[in-house]
Coordinates of C-alpha atoms in Angstrom, one line a residue:
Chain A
X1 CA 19.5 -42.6 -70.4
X2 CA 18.3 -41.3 -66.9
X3 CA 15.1 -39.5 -65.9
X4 CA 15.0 -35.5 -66.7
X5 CA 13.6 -33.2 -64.5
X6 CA 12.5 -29.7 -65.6
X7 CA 13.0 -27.9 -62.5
X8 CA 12.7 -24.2 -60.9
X9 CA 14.0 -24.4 -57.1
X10 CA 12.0 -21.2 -56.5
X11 CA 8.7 -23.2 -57.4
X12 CA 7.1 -25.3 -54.5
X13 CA 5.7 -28.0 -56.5
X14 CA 9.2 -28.5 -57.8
X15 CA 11.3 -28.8 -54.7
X16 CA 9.1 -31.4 -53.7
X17 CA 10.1 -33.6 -57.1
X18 CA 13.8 -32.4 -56.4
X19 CA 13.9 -33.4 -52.4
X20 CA 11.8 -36.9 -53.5
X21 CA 14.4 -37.8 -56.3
X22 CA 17.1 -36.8 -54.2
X23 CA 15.9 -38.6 -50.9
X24 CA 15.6 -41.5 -53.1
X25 CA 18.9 -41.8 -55.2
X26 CA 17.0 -41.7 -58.2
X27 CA 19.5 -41.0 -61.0
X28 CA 18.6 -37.7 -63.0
X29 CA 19.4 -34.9 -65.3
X30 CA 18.5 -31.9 -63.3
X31 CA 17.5 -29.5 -66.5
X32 CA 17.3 -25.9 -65.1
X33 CA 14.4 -24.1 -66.2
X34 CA 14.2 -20.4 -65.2
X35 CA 10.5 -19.2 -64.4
X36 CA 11.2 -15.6 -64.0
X37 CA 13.6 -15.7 -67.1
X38 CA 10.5 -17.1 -69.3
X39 CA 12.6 -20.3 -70.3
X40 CA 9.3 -22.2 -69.9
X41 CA 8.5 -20.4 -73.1
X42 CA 11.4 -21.6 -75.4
X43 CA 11.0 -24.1 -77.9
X44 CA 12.4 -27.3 -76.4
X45 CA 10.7 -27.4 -73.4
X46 CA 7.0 -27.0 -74.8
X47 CA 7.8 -30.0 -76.4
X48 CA 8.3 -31.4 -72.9
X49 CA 5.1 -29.9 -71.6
X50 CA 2.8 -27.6 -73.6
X51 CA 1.4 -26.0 -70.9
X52 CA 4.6 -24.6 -70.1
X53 CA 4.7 -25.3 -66.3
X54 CA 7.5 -26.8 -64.2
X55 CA 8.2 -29.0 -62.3
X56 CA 8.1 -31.3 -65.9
X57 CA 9.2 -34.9 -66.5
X58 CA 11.1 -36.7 -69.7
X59 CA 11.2 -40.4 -69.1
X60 CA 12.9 -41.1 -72.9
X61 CA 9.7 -40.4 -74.5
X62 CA 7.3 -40.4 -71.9
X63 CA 6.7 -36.7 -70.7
X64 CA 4.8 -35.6 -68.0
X65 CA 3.6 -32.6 -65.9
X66 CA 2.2 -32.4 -62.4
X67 CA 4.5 -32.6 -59.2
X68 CA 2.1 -35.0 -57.6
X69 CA 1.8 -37.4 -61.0
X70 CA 5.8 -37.2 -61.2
X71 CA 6.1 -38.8 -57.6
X72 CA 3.6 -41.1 -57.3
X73 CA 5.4 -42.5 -61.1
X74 CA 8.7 -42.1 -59.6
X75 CA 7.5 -44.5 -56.2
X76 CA 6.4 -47.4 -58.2
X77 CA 9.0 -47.1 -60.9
X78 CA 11.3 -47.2 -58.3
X79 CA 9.9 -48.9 -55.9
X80 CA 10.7 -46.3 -53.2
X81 CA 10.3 -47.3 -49.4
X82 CA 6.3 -47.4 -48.7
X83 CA 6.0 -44.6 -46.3
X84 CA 6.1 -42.2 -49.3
X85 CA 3.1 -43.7 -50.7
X86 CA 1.6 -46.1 -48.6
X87 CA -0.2 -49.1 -49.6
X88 CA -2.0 -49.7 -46.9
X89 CA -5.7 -48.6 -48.1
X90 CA -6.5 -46.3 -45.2
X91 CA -2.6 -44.5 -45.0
X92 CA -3.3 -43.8 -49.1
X93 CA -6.4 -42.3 -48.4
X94 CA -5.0 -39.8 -46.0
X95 CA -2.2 -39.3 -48.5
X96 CA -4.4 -38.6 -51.3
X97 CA -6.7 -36.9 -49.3
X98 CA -4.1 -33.9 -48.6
X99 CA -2.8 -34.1 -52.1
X100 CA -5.8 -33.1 -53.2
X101 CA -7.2 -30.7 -51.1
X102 CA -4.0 -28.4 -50.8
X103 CA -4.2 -27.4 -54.5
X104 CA -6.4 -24.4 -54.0
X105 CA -6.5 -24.5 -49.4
X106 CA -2.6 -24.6 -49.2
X107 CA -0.9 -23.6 -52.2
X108 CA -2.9 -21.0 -53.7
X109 CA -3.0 -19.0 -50.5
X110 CA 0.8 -19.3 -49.5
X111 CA 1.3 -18.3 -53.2
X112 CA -0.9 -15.5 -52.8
X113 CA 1.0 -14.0 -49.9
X114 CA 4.4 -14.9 -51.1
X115 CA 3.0 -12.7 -54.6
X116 CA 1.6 -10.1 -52.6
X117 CA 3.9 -9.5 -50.1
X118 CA 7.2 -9.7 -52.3
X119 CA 6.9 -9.8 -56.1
X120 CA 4.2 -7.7 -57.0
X121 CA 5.4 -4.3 -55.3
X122 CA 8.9 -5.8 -55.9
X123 CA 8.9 -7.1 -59.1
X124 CA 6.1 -5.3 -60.9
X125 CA 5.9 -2.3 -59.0
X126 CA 2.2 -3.0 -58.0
X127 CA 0.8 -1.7 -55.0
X128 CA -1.5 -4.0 -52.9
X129 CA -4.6 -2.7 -51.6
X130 CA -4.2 -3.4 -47.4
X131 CA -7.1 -5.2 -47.3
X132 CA -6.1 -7.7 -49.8
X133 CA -3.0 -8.2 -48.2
X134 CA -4.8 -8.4 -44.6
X135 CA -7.9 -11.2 -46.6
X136 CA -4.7 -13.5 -48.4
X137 CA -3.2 -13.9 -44.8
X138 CA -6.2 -14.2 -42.9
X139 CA -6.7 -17.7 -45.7
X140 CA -3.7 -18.5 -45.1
X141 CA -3.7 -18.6 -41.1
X142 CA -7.5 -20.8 -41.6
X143 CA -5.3 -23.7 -44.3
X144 CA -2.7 -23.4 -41.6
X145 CA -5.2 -23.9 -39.0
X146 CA -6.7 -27.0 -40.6
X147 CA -3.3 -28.5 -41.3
X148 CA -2.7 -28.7 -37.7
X149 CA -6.1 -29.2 -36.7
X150 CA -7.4 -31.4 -39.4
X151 CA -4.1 -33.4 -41.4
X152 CA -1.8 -33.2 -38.2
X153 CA -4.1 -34.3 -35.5
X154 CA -2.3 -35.3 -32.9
X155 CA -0.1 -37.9 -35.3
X156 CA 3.7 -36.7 -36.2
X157 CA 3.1 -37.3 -39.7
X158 CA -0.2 -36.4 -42.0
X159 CA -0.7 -40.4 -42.5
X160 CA 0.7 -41.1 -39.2
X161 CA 4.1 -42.2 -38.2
X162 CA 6.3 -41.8 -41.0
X163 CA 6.8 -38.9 -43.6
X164 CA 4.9 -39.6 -46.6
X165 CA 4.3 -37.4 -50.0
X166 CA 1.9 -35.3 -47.9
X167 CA 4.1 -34.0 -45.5
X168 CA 6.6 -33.0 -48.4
X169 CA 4.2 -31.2 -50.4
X170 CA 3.2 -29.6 -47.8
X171 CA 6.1 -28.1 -46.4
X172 CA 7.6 -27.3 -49.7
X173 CA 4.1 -24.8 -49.5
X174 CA 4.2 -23.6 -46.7
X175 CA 8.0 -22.6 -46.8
X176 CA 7.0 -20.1 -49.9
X177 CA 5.4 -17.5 -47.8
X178 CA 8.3 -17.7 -45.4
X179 CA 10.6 -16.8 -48.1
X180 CA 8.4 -13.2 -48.5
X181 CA 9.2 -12.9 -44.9
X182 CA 6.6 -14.4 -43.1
X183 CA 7.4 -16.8 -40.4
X184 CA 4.4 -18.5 -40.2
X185 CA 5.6 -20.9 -37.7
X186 CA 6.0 -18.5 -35.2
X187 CA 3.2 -19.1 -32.8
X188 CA 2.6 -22.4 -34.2
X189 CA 4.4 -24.6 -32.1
X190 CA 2.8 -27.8 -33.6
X191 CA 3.7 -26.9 -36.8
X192 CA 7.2 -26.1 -35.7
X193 CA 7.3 -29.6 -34.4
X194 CA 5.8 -31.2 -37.4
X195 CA 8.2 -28.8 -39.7
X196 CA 11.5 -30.1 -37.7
X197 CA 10.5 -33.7 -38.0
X198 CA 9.8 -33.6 -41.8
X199 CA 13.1 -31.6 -42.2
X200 CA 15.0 -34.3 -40.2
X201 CA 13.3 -37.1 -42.4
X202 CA 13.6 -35.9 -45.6
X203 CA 17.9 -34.8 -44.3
X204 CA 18.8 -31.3 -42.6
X205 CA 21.3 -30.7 -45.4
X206 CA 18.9 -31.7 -48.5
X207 CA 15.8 -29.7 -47.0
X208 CA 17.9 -26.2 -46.6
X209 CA 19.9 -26.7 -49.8
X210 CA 16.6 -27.1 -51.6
X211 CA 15.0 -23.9 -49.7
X212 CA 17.8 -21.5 -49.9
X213 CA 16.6 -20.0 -53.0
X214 CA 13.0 -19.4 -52.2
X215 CA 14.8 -18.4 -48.5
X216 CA 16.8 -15.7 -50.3
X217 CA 14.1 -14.4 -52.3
X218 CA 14.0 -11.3 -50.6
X219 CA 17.7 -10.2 -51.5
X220 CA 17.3 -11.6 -55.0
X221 CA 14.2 -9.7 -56.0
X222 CA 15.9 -6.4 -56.1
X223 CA 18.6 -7.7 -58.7
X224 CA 16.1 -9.3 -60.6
X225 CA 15.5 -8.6 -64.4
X226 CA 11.5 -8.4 -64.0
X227 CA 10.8 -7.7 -67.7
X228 CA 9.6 -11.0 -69.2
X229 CA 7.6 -11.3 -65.6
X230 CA 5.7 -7.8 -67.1
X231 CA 4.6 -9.5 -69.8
X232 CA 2.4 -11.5 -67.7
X233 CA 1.4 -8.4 -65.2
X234 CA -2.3 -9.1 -65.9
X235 CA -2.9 -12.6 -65.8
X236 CA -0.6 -12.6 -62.8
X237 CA -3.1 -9.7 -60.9
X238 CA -6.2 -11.4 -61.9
X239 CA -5.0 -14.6 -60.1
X240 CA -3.9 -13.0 -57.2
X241 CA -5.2 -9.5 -56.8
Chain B
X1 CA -23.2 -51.6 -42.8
X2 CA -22.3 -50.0 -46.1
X3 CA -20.7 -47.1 -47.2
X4 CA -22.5 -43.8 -46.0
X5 CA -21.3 -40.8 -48.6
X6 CA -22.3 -37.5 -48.4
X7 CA -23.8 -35.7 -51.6
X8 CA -25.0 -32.6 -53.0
X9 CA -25.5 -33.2 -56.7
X10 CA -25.4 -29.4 -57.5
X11 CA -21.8 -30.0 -56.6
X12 CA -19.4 -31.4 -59.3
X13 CA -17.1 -33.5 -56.8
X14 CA -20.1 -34.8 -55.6
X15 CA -21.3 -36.0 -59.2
X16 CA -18.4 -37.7 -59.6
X17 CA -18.5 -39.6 -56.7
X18 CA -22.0 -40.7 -57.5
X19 CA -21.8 -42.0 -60.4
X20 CA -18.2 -43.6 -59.8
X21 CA -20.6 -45.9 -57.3
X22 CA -23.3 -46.2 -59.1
X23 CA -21.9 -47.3 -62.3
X24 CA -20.0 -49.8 -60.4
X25 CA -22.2 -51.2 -58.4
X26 CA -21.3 -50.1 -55.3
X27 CA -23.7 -50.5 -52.2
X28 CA -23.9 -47.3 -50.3
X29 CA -26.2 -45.1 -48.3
X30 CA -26.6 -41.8 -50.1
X31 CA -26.8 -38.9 -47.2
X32 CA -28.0 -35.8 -48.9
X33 CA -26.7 -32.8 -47.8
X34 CA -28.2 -29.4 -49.5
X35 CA -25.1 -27.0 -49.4
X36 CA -27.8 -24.0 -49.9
X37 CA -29.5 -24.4 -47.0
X38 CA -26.4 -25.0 -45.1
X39 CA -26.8 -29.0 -44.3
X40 CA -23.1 -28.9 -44.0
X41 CA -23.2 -26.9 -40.6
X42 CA -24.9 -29.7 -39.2
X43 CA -23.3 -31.4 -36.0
X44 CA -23.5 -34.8 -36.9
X45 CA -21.8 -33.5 -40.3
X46 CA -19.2 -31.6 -38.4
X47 CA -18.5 -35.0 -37.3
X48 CA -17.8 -36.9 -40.9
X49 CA -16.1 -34.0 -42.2
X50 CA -14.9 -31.0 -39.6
X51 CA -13.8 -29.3 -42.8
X52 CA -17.6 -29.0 -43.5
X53 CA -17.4 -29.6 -47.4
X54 CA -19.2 -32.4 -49.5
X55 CA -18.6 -35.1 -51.0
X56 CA -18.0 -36.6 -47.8
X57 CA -17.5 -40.6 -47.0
X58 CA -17.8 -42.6 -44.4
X59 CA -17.5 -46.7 -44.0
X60 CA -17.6 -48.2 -40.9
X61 CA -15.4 -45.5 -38.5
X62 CA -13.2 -44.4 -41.3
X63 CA -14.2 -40.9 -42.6
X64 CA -12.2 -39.5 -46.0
X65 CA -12.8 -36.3 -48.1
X66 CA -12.0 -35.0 -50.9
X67 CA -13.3 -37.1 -54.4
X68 CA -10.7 -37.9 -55.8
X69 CA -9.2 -39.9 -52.5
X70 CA -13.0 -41.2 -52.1
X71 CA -12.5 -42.7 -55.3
X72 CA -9.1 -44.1 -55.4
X73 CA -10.2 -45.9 -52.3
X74 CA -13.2 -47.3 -53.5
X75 CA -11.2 -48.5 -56.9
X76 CA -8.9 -50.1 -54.0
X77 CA -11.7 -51.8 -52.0
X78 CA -14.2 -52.7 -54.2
X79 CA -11.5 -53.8 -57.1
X80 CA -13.4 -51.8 -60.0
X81 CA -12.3 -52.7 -63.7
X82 CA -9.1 -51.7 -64.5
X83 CA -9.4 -48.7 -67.2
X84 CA -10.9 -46.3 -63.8
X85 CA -7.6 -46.4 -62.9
X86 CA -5.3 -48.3 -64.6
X87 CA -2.6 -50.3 -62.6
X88 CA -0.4 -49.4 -66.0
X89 CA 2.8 -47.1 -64.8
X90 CA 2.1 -44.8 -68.0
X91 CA -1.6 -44.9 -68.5
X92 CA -1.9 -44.0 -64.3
X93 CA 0.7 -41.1 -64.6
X94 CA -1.6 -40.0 -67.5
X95 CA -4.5 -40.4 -65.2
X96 CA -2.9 -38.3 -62.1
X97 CA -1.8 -35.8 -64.5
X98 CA -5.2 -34.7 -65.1
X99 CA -7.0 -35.1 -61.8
X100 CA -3.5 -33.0 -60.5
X101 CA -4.0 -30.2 -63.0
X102 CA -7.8 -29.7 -63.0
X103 CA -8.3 -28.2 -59.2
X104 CA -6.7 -25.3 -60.3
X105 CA -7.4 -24.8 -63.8
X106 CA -11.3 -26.5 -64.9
X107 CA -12.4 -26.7 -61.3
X108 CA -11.9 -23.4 -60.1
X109 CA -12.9 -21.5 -64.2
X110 CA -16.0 -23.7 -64.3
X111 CA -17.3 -23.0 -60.6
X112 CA -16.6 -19.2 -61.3
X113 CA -18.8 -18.9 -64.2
X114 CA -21.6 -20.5 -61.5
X115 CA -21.1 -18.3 -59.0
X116 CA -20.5 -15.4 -61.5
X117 CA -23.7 -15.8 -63.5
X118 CA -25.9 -17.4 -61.2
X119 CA -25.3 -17.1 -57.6
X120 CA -24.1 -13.4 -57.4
X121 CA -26.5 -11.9 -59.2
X122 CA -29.0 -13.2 -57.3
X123 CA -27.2 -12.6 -53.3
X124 CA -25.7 -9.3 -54.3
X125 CA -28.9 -8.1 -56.8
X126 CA -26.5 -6.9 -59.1
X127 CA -23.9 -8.0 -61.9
X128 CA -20.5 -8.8 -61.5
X129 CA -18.6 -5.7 -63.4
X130 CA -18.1 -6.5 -66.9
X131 CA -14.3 -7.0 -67.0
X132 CA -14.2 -9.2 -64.1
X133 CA -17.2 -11.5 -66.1
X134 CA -15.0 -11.1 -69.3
X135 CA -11.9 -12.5 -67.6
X136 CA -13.7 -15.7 -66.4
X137 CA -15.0 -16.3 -69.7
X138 CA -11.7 -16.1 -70.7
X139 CA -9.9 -18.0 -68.2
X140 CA -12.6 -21.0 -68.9
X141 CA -11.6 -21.0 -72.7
X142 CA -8.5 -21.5 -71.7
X143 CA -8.8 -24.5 -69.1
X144 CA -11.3 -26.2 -72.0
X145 CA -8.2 -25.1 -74.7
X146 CA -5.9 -27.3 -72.7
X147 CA -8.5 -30.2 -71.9
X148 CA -8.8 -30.8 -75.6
X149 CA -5.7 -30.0 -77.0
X150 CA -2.7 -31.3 -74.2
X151 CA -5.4 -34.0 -72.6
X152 CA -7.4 -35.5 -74.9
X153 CA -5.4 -34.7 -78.2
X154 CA -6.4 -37.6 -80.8
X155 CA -7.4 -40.1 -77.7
X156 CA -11.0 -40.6 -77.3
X157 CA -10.4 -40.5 -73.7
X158 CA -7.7 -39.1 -71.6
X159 CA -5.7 -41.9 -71.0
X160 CA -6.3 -43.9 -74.1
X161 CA -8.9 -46.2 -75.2
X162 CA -10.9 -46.2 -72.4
X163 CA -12.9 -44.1 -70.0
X164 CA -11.3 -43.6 -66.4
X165 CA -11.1 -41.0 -63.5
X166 CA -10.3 -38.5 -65.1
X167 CA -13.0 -38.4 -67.8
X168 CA -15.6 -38.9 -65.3
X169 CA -13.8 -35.8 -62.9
X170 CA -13.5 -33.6 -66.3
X171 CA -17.1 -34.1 -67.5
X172 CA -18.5 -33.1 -64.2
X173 CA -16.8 -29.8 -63.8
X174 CA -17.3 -29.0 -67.2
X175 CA -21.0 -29.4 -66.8
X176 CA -21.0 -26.8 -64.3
X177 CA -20.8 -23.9 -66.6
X178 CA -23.1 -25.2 -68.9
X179 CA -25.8 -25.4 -65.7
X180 CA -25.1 -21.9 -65.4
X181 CA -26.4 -21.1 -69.1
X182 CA -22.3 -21.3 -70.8
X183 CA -23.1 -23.7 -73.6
X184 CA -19.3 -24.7 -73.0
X185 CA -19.8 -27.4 -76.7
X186 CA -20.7 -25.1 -78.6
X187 CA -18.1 -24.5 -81.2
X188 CA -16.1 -27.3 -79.6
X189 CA -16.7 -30.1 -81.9
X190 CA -14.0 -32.3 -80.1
X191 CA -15.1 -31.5 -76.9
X192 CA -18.9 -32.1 -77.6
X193 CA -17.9 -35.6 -79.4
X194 CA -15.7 -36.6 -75.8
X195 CA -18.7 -35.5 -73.9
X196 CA -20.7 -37.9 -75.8
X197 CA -18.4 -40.7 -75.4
X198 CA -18.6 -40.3 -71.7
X199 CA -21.8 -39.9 -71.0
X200 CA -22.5 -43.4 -73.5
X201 CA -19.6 -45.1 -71.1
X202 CA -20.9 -44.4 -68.2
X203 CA -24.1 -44.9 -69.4
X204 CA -27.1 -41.8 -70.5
X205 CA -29.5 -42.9 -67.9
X206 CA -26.8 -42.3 -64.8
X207 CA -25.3 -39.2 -66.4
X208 CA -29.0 -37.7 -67.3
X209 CA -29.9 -38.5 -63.6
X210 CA -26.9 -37.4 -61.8
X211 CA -26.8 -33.9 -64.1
X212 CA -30.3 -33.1 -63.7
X213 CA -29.8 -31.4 -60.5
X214 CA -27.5 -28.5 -62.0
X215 CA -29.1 -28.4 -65.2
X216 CA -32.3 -26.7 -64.2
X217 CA -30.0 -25.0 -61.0
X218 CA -31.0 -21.4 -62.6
X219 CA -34.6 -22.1 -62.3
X220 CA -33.8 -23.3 -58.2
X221 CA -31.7 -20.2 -57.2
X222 CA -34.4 -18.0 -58.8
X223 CA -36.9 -19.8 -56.4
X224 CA -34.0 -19.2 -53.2
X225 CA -34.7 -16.7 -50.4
X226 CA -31.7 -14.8 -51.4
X227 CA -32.2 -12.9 -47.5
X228 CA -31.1 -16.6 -46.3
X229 CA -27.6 -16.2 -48.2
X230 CA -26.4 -13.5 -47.0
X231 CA -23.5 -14.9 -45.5
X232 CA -21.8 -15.3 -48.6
X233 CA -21.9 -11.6 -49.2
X234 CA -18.6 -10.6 -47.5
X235 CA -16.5 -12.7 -49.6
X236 CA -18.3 -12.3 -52.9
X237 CA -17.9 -8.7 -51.8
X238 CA -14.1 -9.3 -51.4
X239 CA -13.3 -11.2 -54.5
X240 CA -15.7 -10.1 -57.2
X241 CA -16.1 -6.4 -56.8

């Protein structure tokens, strides 16, 4: 019975399970789980994962949440090429290093301006204060900052010559804002370059099939049943706004 | 020359880190770096960590942040028992779950309710408005809700039988509230008994030590030149009121 994964293309932290499994020919059940439809709230798949967040993993009876957990099992399970995880003690470090600190430098913000920009005005017919608007990108632009400054370097990769884990989590972040309309790479010519070699390692084809939801997120908004998203209106403000 | 790491224990990351080395037995210099008088502007700390933020290593020429990648490599180098972080594909996954989940869920609640009930008041010389105060509370109940009931369920640690990473990374963040007067055990029978479980692993003498600092952090602040911390005021300003 292979692997399932509990996925939502239009969440970054499950693209980057989808483009690793992918990359890797790891045979699995790709179980569609609509966010904005509330199917994280159905029976079945709080059995998966009871905090009712995707990406999710069902290994027969082994379950697991966290994008980051699911990888790093998937790389020694099946002993994916080492680049993706290095084993080198130094190359790990760096690895884990990003993984850890892009929780609330990278992914919050780009979240914050991909919510802000699109989905609360859009979706819950919120209006954002300018000066929260202007404050969410300013963090972004300083995580973006340290990614090139900081991660980057002068290396082509985060841990150096090849595309590891941090690379893919990271650009599977930093492509959310873009899909509000945001091209953050523009003026960013490092992170251009860095965002076209990752593309090219992880496969042209697999990177913009992956993206093209979040990518169209602009059209799809105004079809969008928001309803069940309402229910959540507050919690969703508190984080964000 | 042994390690060099960089501490403040009124930091939680930092806590971890500290007693991951102590209670193994690791040689290392401890560099003390007081975040409230701004030892992390420092030139030679610019140095170790440009990002500026503690805990902080360094051994030999290779510098690492972030705690959790500090202590994955020091499991790696200084081959610590097994249980910190089990080379077991299931109990590991386990393991990364948690220290994956927490940054944006324990971490971030418990150092609100610090800054929320003991720092603001004190740089801003007024409350935090009521609902924003009651929102915290409630977002902390919900990260402790989770810790006990999707991480430690019937275990007596996270990933089983023994004590590892993520126990020790739990017990520190959840220390922080109670520093800032949030008796977070109270009513929490499961919680408090896991909290004693810990702190007998890793020993009471250690955890005592490396907790002191935090627990009597109301009676410090009240003692700090608030004039002197005035740079925080922009973005307390920004997220709080």
């Amino acid at each position: 019975m292979p692997l399932e994964l509990f996925l939502d293309l239009y969440s970054q932290p499950c693209r980057s399970v989808y483009i690793f499994a992918k990359r890797n020919n790891i045979k699995f059940d790709f179980k569609k789980i609509s966010l904005f439809g509330g199917e994280q709230y159905a029976e079945e798949f709080g059995k998966i994962n009871m905090i009712r967040k995707a990406p999710a993993m069902r290994d027969v009876d082994f379950c697991l949440a966290e994008s980051i957990a699911i990888m790093t099992y998937l790389s020694e399970k099946f002993q994916t090429p080492d680049h993706w995880y290095p084993a080198d003690i130094h190359k790990r470090a760096r690895v884990n290093e990003y993984l850890s600190w892009q929780h609330t430098a990278i992914r919050l913000q780009g979240a914050k301006v991909f919510w802000l920009r699109l989905l609360i005005p859009k979706m819950l017919g919120e209006e954002v204060p300018k000066e929260k608007m202007a404050a969410a990108l300013e963090d972004l632009d300083g995580s973006l900052k340290l990614i090139e400054e900081k991660f980057l370097e002068e290396k082509p990769f985060i841990a150096g010559d090849e595309i590891s884990l941090a690379d893919l989590v990271a650009i599977v972040e930093i492509m959310q804002p873009v899909g509000s309309g945001l091209n953050v790479f523009e003026g960013r010519p490092k992170l251009s370059a860095w965002r076209d070699r990752v593309r090219a390692a992880i496969g042209p084809e697999l990177f913009d099939e992956t993206h093209q939801i979040v990518l169209n997120a602009q059209e799809w908004v105004n079809t969008m049943d928001g309803s069940t998203v309402q229910a959540y209106k507050p919690k969703i403000l508190r984080l964000f706004m | 020359m042994p390690l060099e790491l960089y501490l403040d224990l009124f930091s939680q990351p930092c806590r971890s880190v500290y007693i991951f080395a102590k209670k193994n037995n690791i040689p290392f210099d401890f560099k003390k770096i007081s975040l409230m008088e701004g030892d992390h502007y420092g030139e030679d700390f610019g140095k170790v960590n440009m990002m500026r933020k503690v805990p902080a290593m360094r051994d030999g020429e290779f510098c690492l942040a972030e705690s959790v990648a500090m202590m994955i490599y020091m499991v790696e180098k200084f081959k610590t028992p097994d249980y910190w972080y089990p080379a077991d594909l299931h109990k590991r996954a386990r393991v990364n779950e948690y220290l994956s989940w927490q940054h944006m869920s324990i971490r971030m609640h418990g150092s609100k309710m610090f800054w929320v009930k003991v720092l603001i008041p004190k740089i801003m010389g007024r409350e935090v408005p009521q609902e924003k105060r009651d929102a915290a509370i409630e977002d902390l109940d919900e990260s402790l809700k989770w810790l006990e009931e999707k991480f430690l369920q019937d275990g007596p640690f996270i990933a089983g039988d023994h004590i590892s990473l993520a126990d020790l990374v739990a017990i520190v963040e959840v220390y922080q509230p109670v520093g800032a007067g949030v008796d977070v055990f109270e009513g929490r029978p499961k919680l408090s008994a896991w909290r004693d479980r810990v702190r007998q692993e890793i020993g009471p003498e250690l955890f005592d030590e490396a907790h002191q600092g935090i627990m009597g952090a109301i009676e410090v602040v009240k003692t700090l030149d608030s004039s002197k911390m005035q740079a925080f005021r922009p973005r307390i300003q920004k997220m709080f009121f």
